[in-house]
mmCIF file of C-alpha atoms in Angstrom:
data_model
loop_
_atom_site.group_PDB
_atom_site.id
_atom_site.type_symbol
_atom_site.label_atom_id
_atom_site.label_comp_id
_atom_site.label_asym_id
_atom_site.label_seq_id
_atom_site.Cartn_x
_atom_site.Cartn_y
_atom_site.Cartn_z
ATOM 1 C CA MET A 1 48.116 -16.479 43.999
ATOM 2 C CA LYS A 2 46.564 -19.653 42.571
ATOM 3 C CA SER A 3 46.278 -18.122 39.113
ATOM 4 C CA LEU A 4 50.006 -17.308 39.090
ATOM 5 C CA ARG A 5 50.870 -20.973 39.621
ATOM 6 C CA THR A 6 48.990 -21.881 36.455
ATOM 7 C CA LEU A 7 51.321 -19.739 34.313
ATOM 8 C CA SER A 8 54.251 -21.220 32.390
ATOM 9 C CA PRO A 9 57.737 -21.080 34.024
ATOM 10 C CA GLN A 10 58.962 -18.622 31.378
ATOM 11 C CA LEU A 11 56.032 -16.305 31.983
ATOM 12 C CA ARG A 12 56.483 -16.466 35.757
ATOM 13 C CA ARG A 13 60.178 -15.602 35.362
ATOM 14 C CA ASN A 14 59.277 -12.685 33.122
ATOM 15 C CA LEU A 15 56.816 -11.378 35.698
ATOM 16 C CA LEU A 16 59.344 -11.814 38.522
ATOM 17 C CA VAL A 17 62.061 -9.843 36.693
ATOM 18 C CA LEU A 18 59.480 -7.230 35.731
ATOM 19 C CA PHE A 19 58.422 -6.976 39.382
ATOM 20 C CA ALA A 20 62.041 -6.466 40.499
ATOM 21 C CA ALA A 21 62.543 -3.722 37.907
ATOM 22 C CA GLY A 22 59.400 -2.002 39.151
ATOM 23 C CA LEU A 23 60.618 -2.135 42.759
ATOM 24 C CA PHE A 24 63.888 -0.429 41.860
ATOM 25 C CA PHE A 25 62.083 2.178 39.785
ATOM 26 C CA TRP A 26 59.577 3.216 42.446
ATOM 27 C CA SER A 27 62.142 3.074 45.262
ATOM 28 C CA SER A 28 64.389 5.452 43.330
ATOM 29 C CA LEU A 29 61.570 7.838 42.509
ATOM 30 C CA ALA A 30 59.972 7.745 45.963
ATOM 31 C CA SER A 31 63.225 8.317 47.849
ATOM 32 C CA LEU A 32 62.959 11.977 46.802
ATOM 33 C CA LEU A 33 59.288 12.486 47.717
ATOM 34 C CA PRO A 34 59.808 13.839 51.261
ATOM 35 C CA THR A 35 63.155 15.479 50.543
ATOM 36 C CA LEU A 36 63.042 17.338 47.235
ATOM 37 C CA PRO A 37 60.636 20.103 48.381
ATOM 38 C CA LEU A 38 62.878 20.625 51.410
ATOM 39 C CA TYR A 39 65.938 20.696 49.133
ATOM 40 C CA VAL A 40 64.395 23.453 46.984
ATOM 41 C CA GLN A 41 63.567 25.368 50.153
ATOM 42 C CA ALA A 42 67.103 24.825 51.505
ATOM 43 C CA ILE A 43 68.691 26.429 48.407
ATOM 44 C CA GLY A 44 66.490 29.503 48.819
ATOM 45 C CA GLY A 45 63.299 28.612 46.950
ATOM 46 C CA SER A 46 59.919 30.076 47.976
ATOM 47 C CA ASN A 47 56.628 28.147 48.163
ATOM 48 C CA HIS A 48 55.934 29.320 44.616
ATOM 49 C CA ASP A 49 59.367 28.087 43.474
ATOM 50 C CA ILE A 50 58.721 24.726 45.138
ATOM 51 C CA GLY A 51 55.416 24.464 43.301
ATOM 52 C CA LEU A 52 57.090 25.315 39.988
ATOM 53 C CA VAL A 53 59.858 22.759 40.438
ATOM 54 C CA MET A 54 57.582 19.964 41.642
ATOM 55 C CA GLY A 55 54.947 20.771 39.016
ATOM 56 C CA SER A 56 57.568 20.595 36.249
ATOM 57 C CA PHE A 57 57.671 16.856 36.849
ATOM 58 C CA ALA A 58 54.166 16.582 35.408
ATOM 59 C CA ILE A 59 55.100 18.806 32.441
ATOM 60 C CA GLY A 60 57.672 16.217 31.426
ATOM 61 C CA LEU A 61 55.067 13.522 31.933
ATOM 62 C CA LEU A 62 52.438 15.177 29.785
ATOM 63 C CA LEU A 63 54.689 16.296 26.937
ATOM 64 C CA SER A 64 56.221 12.843 26.532
ATOM 65 C CA ARG A 65 53.029 10.780 26.873
ATOM 66 C CA ARG A 66 52.008 10.946 23.222
ATOM 67 C CA TRP A 67 55.180 9.760 21.525
ATOM 68 C CA LEU A 68 55.973 7.249 24.262
ATOM 69 C CA GLY A 69 52.492 5.727 23.958
ATOM 70 C CA GLN A 70 52.901 5.449 20.206
ATOM 71 C CA MET A 71 56.379 3.950 20.626
ATOM 72 C CA ALA A 72 55.075 1.352 23.095
ATOM 73 C CA ASP A 73 52.448 0.234 20.567
ATOM 74 C CA ARG A 74 54.745 0.272 17.538
ATOM 75 C CA ARG A 75 58.161 -0.773 18.860
ATOM 76 C CA GLY A 76 57.274 -2.663 22.006
ATOM 77 C CA ARG A 77 57.018 -2.047 25.735
ATOM 78 C CA LYS A 78 60.608 -2.937 26.701
ATOM 79 C CA ILE A 79 62.363 -0.106 24.886
ATOM 80 C CA VAL A 80 59.996 2.397 26.500
ATOM 81 C CA MET A 81 60.659 0.931 29.941
ATOM 82 C CA LEU A 82 64.407 1.286 29.311
ATOM 83 C CA ILE A 83 63.926 4.961 28.452
ATOM 84 C CA GLY A 84 62.052 5.457 31.722
ATOM 85 C CA MET A 85 64.734 3.686 33.723
ATOM 86 C CA ALA A 86 67.462 5.778 32.129
ATOM 87 C CA ALA A 87 65.609 8.971 33.086
ATOM 88 C CA VAL A 88 65.087 7.876 36.706
ATOM 89 C CA ALA A 89 68.795 7.048 36.991
ATOM 90 C CA ILE A 90 70.122 10.261 35.411
ATOM 91 C CA ALA A 91 67.797 12.914 36.885
ATOM 92 C CA PRO A 92 68.997 12.660 40.531
ATOM 93 C CA LEU A 93 72.515 13.520 39.359
ATOM 94 C CA GLY A 94 71.046 16.691 37.834
ATOM 95 C CA TYR A 95 69.610 17.718 41.204
ATOM 96 C CA LEU A 96 73.011 17.122 42.740
ATOM 97 C CA LEU A 97 74.812 19.389 40.288
ATOM 98 C CA ILE A 98 72.249 22.199 39.827
ATOM 99 C CA GLN A 99 70.943 24.762 42.335
ATOM 100 C CA PHE A 100 69.410 27.295 39.922
ATOM 101 C CA ILE A 101 65.594 27.137 40.020
ATOM 102 C CA PRO A 102 64.895 27.422 36.236
ATOM 103 C CA LEU A 103 67.403 24.662 35.484
ATOM 104 C CA LEU A 104 66.010 22.540 38.303
ATOM 105 C CA MET A 105 62.644 22.820 36.578
ATOM 106 C CA VAL A 106 64.220 21.408 33.396
ATOM 107 C CA VAL A 107 65.747 18.497 35.315
ATOM 108 C CA ARG A 108 62.459 17.857 37.077
ATOM 109 C CA ALA A 109 60.613 17.812 33.752
ATOM 110 C CA PHE A 110 63.149 15.282 32.435
ATOM 111 C CA HIS A 111 62.555 13.245 35.590
ATOM 112 C CA GLY A 112 58.838 13.255 34.790
ATOM 113 C CA LEU A 113 59.553 11.437 31.547
ATOM 114 C CA SER A 114 60.492 8.412 33.669
ATOM 115 C CA ILE A 115 56.925 7.727 34.844
ATOM 116 C CA ALA A 116 55.449 8.523 31.434
ATOM 117 C CA ALA A 117 57.703 5.833 29.985
ATOM 118 C CA PHE A 118 58.173 3.151 32.599
ATOM 119 C CA ALA A 119 54.817 3.126 34.407
ATOM 120 C CA MET A 120 52.796 3.175 31.181
ATOM 121 C CA ALA A 121 54.865 0.476 29.453
ATOM 122 C CA TYR A 122 54.963 -1.630 32.630
ATOM 123 C CA ALA A 123 51.158 -1.561 32.914
ATOM 124 C CA ALA A 124 50.745 -2.368 29.214
ATOM 125 C CA LEU A 125 53.192 -5.299 29.376
ATOM 126 C CA VAL A 126 51.567 -6.748 32.500
ATOM 127 C CA THR A 127 48.192 -6.521 30.754
ATOM 128 C CA ASP A 128 49.604 -8.171 27.618
ATOM 129 C CA LEU A 129 50.889 -11.071 29.713
ATOM 130 C CA ALA A 130 47.838 -11.548 31.973
ATOM 131 C CA PRO A 131 45.083 -14.015 30.965
ATOM 132 C CA ASP A 132 41.770 -12.205 30.483
ATOM 133 C CA GLU A 133 39.959 -14.120 33.216
ATOM 134 C CA HIS A 134 42.598 -13.198 35.834
ATOM 135 C CA ARG A 135 43.460 -9.738 34.536
ATOM 136 C CA GLY A 136 42.416 -7.766 37.615
ATOM 137 C CA GLU A 137 44.134 -10.207 39.973
ATOM 138 C CA ILE A 138 47.501 -10.189 38.161
ATOM 139 C CA ILE A 139 47.413 -6.418 37.644
ATOM 140 C CA GLY A 140 46.727 -6.122 41.368
ATOM 141 C CA TYR A 141 49.682 -8.295 42.327
ATOM 142 C CA MET A 142 52.079 -6.687 39.851
ATOM 143 C CA SER A 143 51.022 -3.188 40.903
ATOM 144 C CA LEU A 144 52.391 -3.937 44.392
ATOM 145 C CA VAL A 145 55.733 -2.602 43.165
ATOM 146 C CA ASN A 146 54.350 0.878 43.718
ATOM 147 C CA PRO A 147 53.384 0.652 47.422
ATOM 148 C CA VAL A 148 56.415 -1.446 48.317
ATOM 149 C CA GLY A 149 58.746 1.003 46.566
ATOM 150 C CA VAL A 150 56.905 4.004 47.955
ATOM 151 C CA ALA A 151 57.052 2.499 51.461
ATOM 152 C CA PHE A 152 60.769 1.802 51.288
ATOM 153 C CA GLY A 153 61.903 4.818 49.256
ATOM 154 C CA PRO A 154 60.616 7.805 51.278
ATOM 155 C CA ALA A 155 61.599 6.352 54.660
ATOM 156 C CA MET A 156 65.060 5.539 53.316
ATOM 157 C CA GLY A 157 65.392 8.920 51.611
ATOM 158 C CA GLY A 158 64.190 10.904 54.621
ATOM 159 C CA PHE A 159 66.512 9.198 57.070
ATOM 160 C CA LEU A 160 69.501 9.258 54.700
ATOM 161 C CA GLN A 161 69.074 12.976 54.098
ATOM 162 C CA GLU A 162 68.921 13.672 57.850
ATOM 163 C CA TRP A 163 71.934 11.460 58.527
ATOM 164 C CA LEU A 164 74.305 12.207 55.627
ATOM 165 C CA GLY A 165 72.765 15.044 53.604
ATOM 166 C CA TYR A 166 71.534 15.453 50.061
ATOM 167 C CA THR A 167 74.555 14.213 48.084
ATOM 168 C CA PRO A 168 74.395 10.558 49.241
ATOM 169 C CA LEU A 169 70.631 10.678 48.795
ATOM 170 C CA PHE A 170 70.827 11.696 45.127
ATOM 171 C CA ILE A 171 73.575 9.137 44.438
ATOM 172 C CA LEU A 172 71.497 6.362 46.005
ATOM 173 C CA SER A 173 68.433 7.343 43.984
ATOM 174 C CA SER A 174 70.494 7.207 40.800
ATOM 175 C CA GLY A 175 71.985 3.830 41.732
ATOM 176 C CA LEU A 176 68.558 2.284 42.279
ATOM 177 C CA GLY A 177 67.551 3.445 38.815
ATOM 178 C CA LEU A 178 70.652 1.814 37.330
ATOM 179 C CA LEU A 179 69.814 -1.513 38.990
ATOM 180 C CA GLY A 180 66.316 -1.272 37.567
ATOM 181 C CA TRP A 181 67.711 -0.637 34.089
ATOM 182 C CA ILE A 182 69.795 -3.836 34.361
ATOM 183 C CA CYS A 183 66.694 -5.825 35.376
ATOM 184 C CA THR A 184 64.659 -4.371 32.521
ATOM 185 C CA MET A 185 67.270 -5.576 30.034
ATOM 186 C CA GLN A 186 66.462 -9.184 31.041
ATOM 187 C CA ILE A 187 62.747 -8.965 30.226
ATOM 188 C CA GLN A 188 61.266 -10.784 27.230
ATOM 189 C CA GLU A 189 58.050 -9.393 25.788
ATOM 190 C CA PRO A 190 55.410 -10.785 23.422
ATOM 191 C CA ARG A 191 55.194 -9.362 19.922
ATOM 192 C CA ILE A 192 52.308 -6.914 19.773
ATOM 193 C CA ALA A 193 51.893 -7.445 16.020
ATOM 194 C CA ALA A 194 51.268 -11.145 16.652
ATOM 195 C CA ILE A 195 48.642 -10.320 19.252
ATOM 196 C CA GLU A 196 46.961 -7.813 16.965
ATOM 197 C CA SER A 197 46.696 -10.303 14.109
ATOM 198 C CA THR A 198 44.540 -12.630 16.234
ATOM 199 C CA LEU A 199 41.991 -9.951 17.143
ATOM 200 C CA PRO A 200 38.438 -10.019 15.748
ATOM 201 C CA PRO A 201 37.313 -6.915 13.885
ATOM 202 C CA HIS A 202 35.748 -4.230 16.051
ATOM 203 C CA PRO A 203 34.189 -0.903 15.031
ATOM 204 C CA SER A 204 36.579 1.097 17.211
ATOM 205 C CA THR A 205 39.545 -0.224 15.252
ATOM 206 C CA GLN A 206 38.106 0.203 11.767
ATOM 207 C CA SER A 207 37.776 3.988 11.777
ATOM 208 C CA PRO A 208 40.892 5.965 10.831
ATOM 209 C CA GLU A 209 39.929 8.550 13.427
ATOM 210 C CA ALA A 210 40.059 5.933 16.198
ATOM 211 C CA ASP A 211 43.670 5.233 15.262
ATOM 212 C CA GLN A 212 44.599 8.851 15.894
ATOM 213 C CA PHE A 213 46.108 9.316 19.340
ATOM 214 C CA TRP A 214 44.162 12.364 20.436
ATOM 215 C CA SER A 215 40.831 11.319 18.909
ATOM 216 C CA LEU A 216 40.683 8.508 21.456
ATOM 217 C CA LEU A 217 40.297 11.092 24.217
ATOM 218 C CA LEU A 218 36.754 12.048 23.216
ATOM 219 C CA SER A 219 35.535 8.459 22.903
ATOM 220 C CA PRO A 220 32.993 7.425 25.563
ATOM 221 C CA ARG A 221 35.301 4.730 26.922
ATOM 222 C CA LEU A 222 38.060 7.237 27.810
ATOM 223 C CA ARG A 223 36.720 10.687 28.545
ATOM 224 C CA ILE A 224 35.187 10.138 32.007
ATOM 225 C CA PRO A 225 38.065 8.047 33.421
ATOM 226 C CA THR A 226 40.455 10.719 32.105
ATOM 227 C CA LEU A 227 38.429 13.512 33.711
ATOM 228 C CA VAL A 228 38.341 11.634 37.029
ATOM 229 C CA MET A 229 42.113 11.189 36.860
ATOM 230 C CA LEU A 230 42.488 14.932 36.166
ATOM 231 C CA LEU A 231 40.543 15.825 39.327
ATOM 232 C CA ILE A 232 42.494 13.345 41.438
ATOM 233 C CA GLY A 233 45.740 14.581 39.870
ATOM 234 C CA LEU A 234 44.904 18.078 41.098
ATOM 235 C CA ALA A 235 44.266 16.767 44.620
ATOM 236 C CA PHE A 236 47.351 14.559 44.590
ATOM 237 C CA GLY A 237 49.472 17.462 43.363
ATOM 238 C CA VAL A 238 48.621 19.318 46.574
ATOM 239 C CA LEU A 239 49.496 16.290 48.666
ATOM 240 C CA SER A 240 52.765 15.363 46.975
ATOM 241 C CA THR A 241 54.068 18.944 46.950
ATOM 242 C CA PHE A 242 52.955 20.412 50.247
ATOM 243 C CA VAL A 243 52.635 17.631 52.842
ATOM 244 C CA PRO A 244 56.319 17.839 53.935
ATOM 245 C CA LEU A 245 56.073 21.632 54.281
ATOM 246 C CA TYR A 246 52.677 21.407 56.003
ATOM 247 C CA ILE A 247 54.090 18.978 58.579
ATOM 248 C CA LYS A 248 57.057 21.267 59.153
ATOM 249 C CA GLU A 249 54.883 24.373 59.543
ATOM 250 C CA SER A 250 52.563 22.553 61.965
ATOM 251 C CA GLN A 251 55.607 21.730 64.149
ATOM 252 C CA VAL A 252 54.491 18.126 64.388
ATOM 253 C CA ALA A 253 57.168 15.637 65.425
ATOM 254 C CA LEU A 254 56.810 13.429 62.344
ATOM 255 C CA ASN A 255 59.297 12.505 59.627
ATOM 256 C CA PRO A 256 57.448 13.219 56.336
ATOM 257 C CA GLY A 257 58.786 9.926 55.044
ATOM 258 C CA LEU A 258 56.589 8.125 57.569
ATOM 259 C CA PHE A 259 53.488 9.738 56.035
ATOM 260 C CA TYR A 260 54.375 8.228 52.662
ATOM 261 C CA ALA A 261 55.311 4.934 54.298
ATOM 262 C CA ALA A 262 51.891 4.744 55.988
ATOM 263 C CA ALA A 263 50.233 5.437 52.637
ATOM 264 C CA ALA A 264 52.303 2.744 50.947
ATOM 265 C CA ILE A 265 51.549 0.100 53.581
ATOM 266 C CA ALA A 266 47.815 0.786 53.270
ATOM 267 C CA SER A 267 48.119 0.717 49.493
ATOM 268 C CA PHE A 268 49.820 -2.674 49.657
ATOM 269 C CA GLY A 269 47.014 -4.188 51.716
ATOM 270 C CA VAL A 270 44.122 -3.073 49.539
ATOM 271 C CA ARG A 271 45.786 -4.088 46.271
ATOM 272 C CA VAL A 272 46.089 -7.685 47.448
ATOM 273 C CA LEU A 273 42.381 -7.785 48.304
ATOM 274 C CA THR A 274 40.742 -5.787 45.515
ATOM 275 C CA GLY A 275 42.520 -7.008 42.374
ATOM 276 C CA GLN A 276 40.970 -10.475 42.376
ATOM 277 C CA ALA A 277 37.631 -9.178 43.683
ATOM 278 C CA SER A 278 37.305 -6.793 40.741
ATOM 279 C CA ASP A 279 37.355 -9.744 38.322
ATOM 280 C CA HIS A 280 34.107 -10.885 39.943
ATOM 281 C CA TYR A 281 32.387 -7.670 41.050
ATOM 282 C CA GLY A 282 33.558 -5.270 38.329
ATOM 283 C CA ARG A 283 35.877 -2.258 38.354
ATOM 284 C CA GLY A 284 33.231 0.426 39.026
ATOM 285 C CA LEU A 285 32.575 -0.425 42.681
ATOM 286 C CA PHE A 286 36.245 -0.251 43.587
ATOM 287 C CA ILE A 287 36.909 2.973 41.673
ATOM 288 C CA THR A 288 34.064 4.598 43.610
ATOM 289 C CA MET A 289 35.542 3.344 46.897
ATOM 290 C CA SER A 290 38.963 4.709 45.980
ATOM 291 C CA LEU A 291 37.601 8.171 45.235
ATOM 292 C CA GLY A 292 35.826 8.146 48.587
ATOM 293 C CA PHE A 293 39.094 7.343 50.354
ATOM 294 C CA TYR A 294 40.799 10.252 48.561
ATOM 295 C CA THR A 295 38.058 12.601 49.772
ATOM 296 C CA LEU A 296 38.487 11.389 53.355
ATOM 297 C CA ALA A 297 42.277 11.748 53.175
ATOM 298 C CA MET A 298 42.170 15.357 52.005
ATOM 299 C CA SER A 299 39.491 16.236 54.557
ATOM 300 C CA ILE A 300 41.558 14.789 57.407
ATOM 301 C CA LEU A 301 44.659 16.659 56.230
ATOM 302 C CA SER A 302 42.747 19.932 56.233
ATOM 303 C CA LEU A 303 42.081 19.387 59.966
ATOM 304 C CA ALA A 304 45.355 17.711 61.000
ATOM 305 C CA THR A 305 47.126 19.046 64.094
ATOM 306 C CA GLU A 306 48.816 15.893 65.412
ATOM 307 C CA ALA A 307 51.065 13.175 64.020
ATOM 308 C CA GLU A 308 48.294 10.588 64.349
ATOM 309 C CA MET A 309 45.998 12.612 62.094
ATOM 310 C CA PHE A 310 48.681 12.961 59.436
ATOM 311 C CA LEU A 311 49.322 9.209 59.559
ATOM 312 C CA LEU A 312 45.584 8.444 59.353
ATOM 313 C CA ALA A 313 45.329 10.697 56.305
ATOM 314 C CA GLY A 314 48.296 8.840 54.834
ATOM 315 C CA VAL A 315 46.496 5.524 55.339
ATOM 316 C CA MET A 316 43.338 6.878 53.670
ATOM 317 C CA GLU A 317 45.326 8.263 50.722
ATOM 318 C CA GLY A 318 47.201 4.971 50.401
ATOM 319 C CA MET A 319 43.948 3.032 50.256
ATOM 320 C CA GLY A 320 42.629 5.452 47.650
ATOM 321 C CA SER A 321 45.661 5.254 45.378
ATOM 322 C CA GLY A 322 46.106 1.529 45.993
ATOM 323 C CA ILE A 323 42.659 0.871 44.584
ATOM 324 C CA LEU A 324 42.357 3.629 41.990
ATOM 325 C CA ILE A 325 45.469 3.127 39.861
ATOM 326 C CA PRO A 326 45.189 -0.683 39.375
ATOM 327 C CA MET A 327 41.436 -0.402 38.808
ATOM 328 C CA VAL A 328 41.804 2.332 36.186
ATOM 329 C CA VAL A 329 44.504 0.251 34.485
ATOM 330 C CA ALA A 330 42.174 -2.772 34.534
ATOM 331 C CA LEU A 331 39.244 -0.652 33.310
ATOM 332 C CA MET A 332 41.272 0.731 30.405
ATOM 333 C CA SER A 333 42.536 -2.787 29.642
ATOM 334 C CA ASP A 334 38.933 -3.985 29.446
ATOM 335 C CA ARG A 335 38.135 -1.122 27.070
ATOM 336 C CA SER A 336 41.080 -1.489 24.667
ATOM 337 C CA PHE A 337 42.913 -3.914 22.381
ATOM 338 C CA PRO A 338 46.615 -4.771 22.894
ATOM 339 C CA HIS A 339 47.835 -2.818 19.879
ATOM 340 C CA GLU A 340 46.341 0.443 21.214
ATOM 341 C CA ARG A 341 46.979 0.065 24.956
ATOM 342 C CA GLY A 342 50.066 2.250 24.999
ATOM 343 C CA ARG A 343 48.070 5.172 23.610
ATOM 344 C CA VAL A 344 44.991 4.464 25.735
ATOM 345 C CA PHE A 345 46.994 4.255 28.966
ATOM 346 C CA SER A 346 48.954 7.370 28.045
ATOM 347 C CA LEU A 347 45.825 9.413 27.455
ATOM 348 C CA CYS A 348 43.987 8.303 30.564
ATOM 349 C CA MET A 349 46.997 8.732 32.851
ATOM 350 C CA GLY A 350 47.699 12.001 31.046
ATOM 351 C CA GLY A 351 44.669 13.404 32.855
ATOM 352 C CA PHE A 352 46.451 12.749 36.134
ATOM 353 C CA ASP A 353 49.599 14.408 34.766
ATOM 354 C CA LEU A 354 47.696 17.514 33.729
ATOM 355 C CA GLY A 355 46.286 17.780 37.230
ATOM 356 C CA LEU A 356 49.794 17.656 38.661
ATOM 357 C CA ILE A 357 50.950 20.361 36.254
ATOM 358 C CA ILE A 358 48.161 22.699 37.302
ATOM 359 C CA ALA A 359 48.378 21.876 41.019
ATOM 360 C CA GLY A 360 52.069 22.574 41.540
ATOM 361 C CA PRO A 361 52.595 26.128 40.285
ATOM 362 C CA ALA A 362 49.002 27.414 40.525
ATOM 363 C CA LEU A 363 48.262 26.122 44.006
ATOM 364 C CA GLY A 364 51.781 26.995 45.130
ATOM 365 C CA PHE A 365 50.764 30.616 44.568
ATOM 366 C CA PHE A 366 47.506 30.143 46.494
ATOM 367 C CA ALA A 367 49.394 28.567 49.391
ATOM 368 C CA GLU A 368 50.715 32.032 50.183
ATOM 369 C CA GLN A 369 47.141 33.361 50.347
ATOM 370 C CA ILE A 370 44.993 30.649 51.953
ATOM 371 C CA GLY A 371 47.599 28.532 53.733
ATOM 372 C CA TYR A 372 48.136 24.789 53.646
ATOM 373 C CA ARG A 373 44.854 23.978 55.401
ATOM 374 C CA GLY A 374 42.937 25.897 52.755
ATOM 375 C CA LEU A 375 44.745 23.981 50.023
ATOM 376 C CA PHE A 376 43.712 20.639 51.481
ATOM 377 C CA GLN A 377 40.113 21.815 51.832
ATOM 378 C CA LEU A 378 40.205 22.628 48.123
ATOM 379 C CA ALA A 379 41.719 19.187 47.413
ATOM 380 C CA ALA A 380 38.891 17.532 49.370
ATOM 381 C CA GLY A 381 36.362 19.397 47.210
ATOM 382 C CA LEU A 382 38.069 18.232 44.012
ATOM 383 C CA SER A 383 38.069 14.629 45.214
ATOM 384 C CA LEU A 384 34.360 14.848 46.051
ATOM 385 C CA LEU A 385 33.674 16.230 42.567
ATOM 386 C CA ALA A 386 35.472 13.174 41.137
ATOM 387 C CA VAL A 387 33.137 10.906 43.142
ATOM 388 C CA VAL A 388 30.035 12.672 41.804
ATOM 389 C CA THR A 389 31.365 12.625 38.223
ATOM 390 C CA PHE A 390 32.068 8.909 38.270
ATOM 391 C CA LEU A 391 28.738 8.045 39.920
ATOM 392 C CA THR A 392 26.731 9.923 37.289
ATOM 393 C CA GLN A 393 28.806 9.765 34.074
ATOM 394 C CA SER A 394 30.758 6.473 34.015
ATOM 395 C CA SER A 395 28.321 4.676 31.687
ATOM 396 C CA LYS A 396 25.832 5.512 28.919
ATOM 397 C CA ASP A 397 23.319 7.313 31.142
ATOM 398 C CA ILE A 398 22.900 8.255 34.805
ATOM 399 C CA PRO A 399 20.974 5.110 35.920
ATOM 400 C CA ARG A 400 23.507 2.772 34.275
ATOM 401 C CA SER A 401 26.354 4.882 35.611
ATOM 402 C CA LEU A 402 25.046 4.558 39.157
ATOM 403 C CA ARG A 403 24.620 0.801 38.797
ATOM 404 C CA PHE A 404 28.095 0.350 37.308
ATOM 405 C CA ALA A 405 29.687 2.585 39.935
ATOM 406 C CA VAL A 406 28.250 0.492 42.778
ATOM 407 C CA GLY A 407 28.961 -2.888 41.185
ATOM 408 C CA ARG A 408 25.417 -3.669 40.032
ATOM 409 C CA ASP A 409 25.936 -3.540 36.258
ATOM 410 C CA GLU A 410 28.545 -4.513 33.646
ATOM 411 C CA ASP A 411 30.849 -2.023 31.978
ATOM 412 C CA ALA A 412 28.959 -0.846 28.897
ATOM 413 C CA TYR A 413 32.195 0.097 27.138
ATOM 414 C CA ALA A 414 34.188 -3.084 27.741
ATOM 415 C CA ILE A 415 35.374 -4.659 24.490
ATOM 416 C CA LYS A 416 34.003 -8.090 25.379
ATOM 417 C CA ALA A 417 30.609 -6.669 26.215
ATOM 418 C CA SER A 418 30.290 -5.018 22.815
ATOM 419 C CA GLU A 419 31.371 -7.917 20.675
#
């Protein structure tokens, strides 16, 4: 917290308003996590239908990433955040009015645009505002909006649905999005063009190909983090779609919202500790730890028979996500300039989106064949593959990758390191 006190009053106010907007956003989105699969089931949807509807969220994410990333770099972060807030406020009203599966898929895809817009622009703006020497620490603190929102939202959504039904739930989710939109309107952002003009020349910015959105994907600095996010997106797609149904099928006396709350509380704790530490020990060590936690979480879920095991898996998943997302954001910040961060973040997080797209409908079909336990065994295998990939491919060769992944070497692709 010491580094935050060194910031100017205007910058601290900006960060505070930005933090409040993030809380409203994630609370709105997370309030539907434990309830929307049950809602689709309640209106007659099968496991495959549930997978299609939930997976459509990631379709909206992926299809909107490119133009939103370009817009964030060219027109600023704030307008993109406002688009995301508008989507998170409007989509719940669509769920309320529509009970036809194909149209629900359209609404869910529109809902996915919210994360593509808000989360990407939020991360880029926080990075723009953070001093280089405290980047990991401030990203860590500002990323707390996710676990706090995801702790409050699912518990609130689950209990409200049980108490009053789906209509008040969808109205509340929409109202939280509206409050977030109002907060976002108060934010002041730096001019990206001004930042860009102060940058020293760098080979990655001189090539016309490097300025092309999709060409960035194959660059050494992006491809392995994006692949790791794809594998974790596949695993997370299983978790986010099927945990409520798995708990129900297991006849365990546990509100699914408490699983997400346990994950969020664990996520909160590790973010406070690891953000500042990564400024000193590097991002690689903590990314490796996070992937290990994901593997443990999926393995525990594949064996869960009691509420305590589900909650332990939630804690492990929360620790994994609480470390992984801020560390990948910090890693991509280290490897990019301000004027390209919207595109870089969109591509890297797009790997996670693609995993969600594949996981929902494809694994929803397999759920009928191998059951929920089999799905989580598969998710554990995907998470383990992500660990192996990062350990061996995160730098220029296997020895350097291993050293970087365990915190014994610098990031070979960081902009500072190459200048």
